[in-house]
PDB file of C-alpha atoms in Angstrom:
ATOM      1  CA  MET A  27     -15.319 -15.721 -14.684  1.00 55.00           C
ATOM      2  CA  ASN A  28     -13.762 -19.678 -14.707  1.00 61.00           C
ATOM      3  CA  GLU A  29     -15.059 -21.990 -12.268  1.00 61.00           C
ATOM      4  CA  ASN A  30     -11.285 -22.641 -11.112  1.00 65.00           C
ATOM      5  CA  THR A  31     -10.568 -18.904 -10.423  1.00 58.00           C
ATOM      6  CA  GLU A  32     -13.811 -19.210  -8.120  1.00 61.00           C
ATOM      7  CA  LYS A  33     -12.664 -22.695  -5.912  1.00 65.00           C
ATOM      8  CA  LYS A  34      -9.275 -21.399  -5.903  1.00 73.00           C
ATOM      9  CA  LYS A  35      -8.087 -21.021  -2.198  1.00 83.00           C
ATOM     10  CA  PHE A  36      -6.634 -17.143  -0.758  1.00 87.00           C
ATOM     11  CA  PRO A  37      -3.450 -18.678   1.268  1.00 93.00           C
ATOM     12  CA  LEU A  38      -3.264 -17.128   4.773  1.00 94.00           C
ATOM     13  CA  TRP A  39       0.285 -16.259   4.071  1.00 95.00           C
ATOM     14  CA  VAL A  40      -0.658 -13.861   1.460  1.00 95.00           C
ATOM     15  CA  LYS A  41      -3.190 -11.790   3.414  1.00 95.00           C
ATOM     16  CA  ILE A  42      -0.574 -11.713   6.053  1.00 96.00           C
ATOM     17  CA  ILE A  43       1.562  -9.833   3.224  1.00 97.00           C
ATOM     18  CA  ILE A  44      -0.968  -7.980   2.420  1.00 96.00           C
ATOM     19  CA  ILE A  45      -1.668  -6.472   5.891  1.00 96.00           C
ATOM     20  CA  LEU A  46       1.794  -6.428   7.088  1.00 97.00           C
ATOM     21  CA  SER A  47       2.689  -4.131   3.534  1.00 96.00           C
ATOM     22  CA  THR A  48      -0.326  -2.028   4.794  1.00 96.00           C
ATOM     23  CA  LEU A  49       1.223  -1.348   8.303  1.00 96.00           C
ATOM     24  CA  PRO A  50       3.588   1.055   7.630  1.00 94.00           C
ATOM     25  CA  VAL A  51       0.681   3.734   7.100  1.00 95.00           C
ATOM     26  CA  VAL A  52       0.628   4.256  10.341  1.00 94.00           C
ATOM     27  CA  MET A  53       4.477   5.523  10.774  1.00 92.00           C
ATOM     28  CA  LEU A  54       2.961   9.074   8.844  1.00 92.00           C
ATOM     29  CA  PRO A  55       2.243  11.063  11.861  1.00 92.00           C
ATOM     30  CA  VAL A  56       6.468  10.368  12.895  1.00 92.00           C
ATOM     31  CA  VAL A  57       7.008  11.513   9.201  1.00 90.00           C
ATOM     32  CA  ILE A  58       4.761  14.617   9.475  1.00 90.00           C
ATOM     33  CA  THR A  59       6.746  15.581  13.032  1.00 91.00           C
ATOM     34  CA  ASN A  60       9.680  15.335  10.868  1.00 88.00           C
ATOM     35  CA  CYS A  61       9.139  17.686   9.023  1.00 88.00           C
ATOM     36  CA  SER A  62       9.605  21.775   8.775  1.00 86.00           C
ATOM     37  CA  VAL A  63       6.923  24.063   8.239  1.00 85.00           C
ATOM     38  CA  ALA A  64       8.619  24.689   5.010  1.00 84.00           C
ATOM     39  CA  GLN A  65       8.686  21.642   4.099  1.00 85.00           C
ATOM     40  CA  TYR A  66       5.185  20.556   4.849  1.00 86.00           C
ATOM     41  CA  GLU A  67       4.104  23.130   2.707  1.00 88.00           C
ATOM     42  CA  ASP A  68       5.630  21.747  -0.386  1.00 86.00           C
ATOM     43  CA  ILE A  69       4.394  18.161   0.100  1.00 89.00           C
ATOM     44  CA  LYS A  70       1.007  18.419   2.447  1.00 89.00           C
ATOM     45  CA  MET A  71      -1.012  16.945  -1.036  1.00 92.00           C
ATOM     46  CA  PHE A  72       1.467  13.763  -0.806  1.00 91.00           C
ATOM     47  CA  LEU A  73       1.062  13.439   2.193  1.00 92.00           C
ATOM     48  CA  PHE A  74      -2.394  13.692   2.151  1.00 94.00           C
ATOM     49  CA  PHE A  75      -3.250  11.199  -0.419  1.00 95.00           C
ATOM     50  CA  TYR A  76      -0.489   8.488   0.576  1.00 95.00           C
ATOM     51  CA  PRO A  77      -3.081   6.469   3.356  1.00 96.00           C
ATOM     52  CA  PHE A  78      -5.189   6.500   0.651  1.00 97.00           C
ATOM     53  CA  TYR A  79      -3.122   5.167  -1.576  1.00 97.00           C
ATOM     54  CA  VAL A  80      -1.820   2.504   0.434  1.00 97.00           C
ATOM     55  CA  PHE A  81      -5.373   1.488   1.163  1.00 97.00           C
ATOM     56  CA  ALA A  82      -6.389   1.056  -2.468  1.00 97.00           C
ATOM     57  CA  SER A  83      -3.923  -0.776  -3.399  1.00 97.00           C
ATOM     58  CA  ALA A  84      -4.328  -3.155  -0.403  1.00 97.00           C
ATOM     59  CA  ILE A  85      -8.005  -3.589  -1.385  1.00 97.00           C
ATOM     60  CA  MET A  86      -6.721  -3.809  -5.216  1.00 97.00           C
ATOM     61  CA  ALA A  87      -3.950  -6.489  -4.202  1.00 96.00           C
ATOM     62  CA  TRP A  88      -6.862  -8.550  -2.362  1.00 95.00           C
ATOM     63  CA  ILE A  89      -9.257  -8.322  -4.570  1.00 94.00           C
ATOM     64  CA  SER A  90      -7.203  -9.296  -7.541  1.00 94.00           C
ATOM     65  CA  TYR A  91      -5.024 -12.235  -6.154  1.00 94.00           C
ATOM     66  CA  ARG A  92      -7.558 -15.222  -7.174  1.00 91.00           C
ATOM     67  CA  GLN A  93      -7.249 -14.145 -10.796  1.00 92.00           C
ATOM     68  CA  ARG A  94      -4.036 -12.616 -10.998  1.00 93.00           C
ATOM     69  CA  PRO A  95      -1.220 -13.209  -8.647  1.00 94.00           C
ATOM     70  CA  ASP A  96       1.148 -11.373  -9.949  1.00 95.00           C
ATOM     71  CA  VAL A  97      -0.789  -8.446 -10.130  1.00 96.00           C
ATOM     72  CA  THR A  98      -0.879  -8.982  -6.478  1.00 96.00           C
ATOM     73  CA  ALA A  99       2.950  -9.054  -6.053  1.00 96.00           C
ATOM     74  CA  ILE A 100       3.572  -5.723  -8.351  1.00 97.00           C
ATOM     75  CA  LEU A 101       1.054  -3.928  -6.487  1.00 97.00           C
ATOM     76  CA  ILE A 102       2.305  -5.394  -3.021  1.00 97.00           C
ATOM     77  CA  ILE A 103       6.161  -4.103  -4.151  1.00 97.00           C
ATOM     78  CA  LEU A 104       4.610  -0.757  -5.370  1.00 97.00           C
ATOM     79  CA  GLN A 105       3.363  -0.179  -2.011  1.00 97.00           C
ATOM     80  CA  LEU A 106       6.579  -0.893   0.127  1.00 96.00           C
ATOM     81  CA  LEU A 107       8.102   1.635  -2.577  1.00 97.00           C
ATOM     82  CA  SER A 108       5.870   4.123  -1.653  1.00 96.00           C
ATOM     83  CA  HIS A 109       6.715   3.543   1.846  1.00 96.00           C
ATOM     84  CA  VAL A 110      10.266   4.143   1.162  1.00 95.00           C
ATOM     85  CA  ALA A 111       9.346   7.593  -1.093  1.00 94.00           C
ATOM     86  CA  ILE A 112       6.903   9.265   1.574  1.00 93.00           C
ATOM     87  CA  TRP A 113       9.717   8.301   4.870  1.00 93.00           C
ATOM     88  CA  MET A 114      12.435   9.788   2.080  1.00 91.00           C
ATOM     89  CA  LEU A 115      11.017  13.057   0.916  1.00 88.00           C
ATOM     90  CA  PRO A 116      11.373  15.222   4.153  1.00 85.00           C
ATOM     91  CA  THR A 117      15.228  14.419   3.886  1.00 84.00           C
ATOM     92  CA  ALA A 118      14.792  14.722   0.313  1.00 77.00           C
ATOM     93  CA  ILE A 119      13.733  18.781   0.163  1.00 64.00           C
TER      94      ILE A 119
END
């Protein structure tokens, strides 16, 4: 690794954004309660993997910031879009 990336500071605001973008996963029980039984059977795999995706995305964003801050921004945007998609899923079916 390059010495510049090793010495590059990790700003507090980036840490806060990554943590805040991960917090909506705690609303998953609300999404599940909005589903009927038939809807839940159709989307249960998405709902099962959703928390794993969110936490993996946050970890990858945290790790990649020092070398590739643009990748971190892309991961956070994709994470926020996945939150919106999961919240819309019970009403879309």
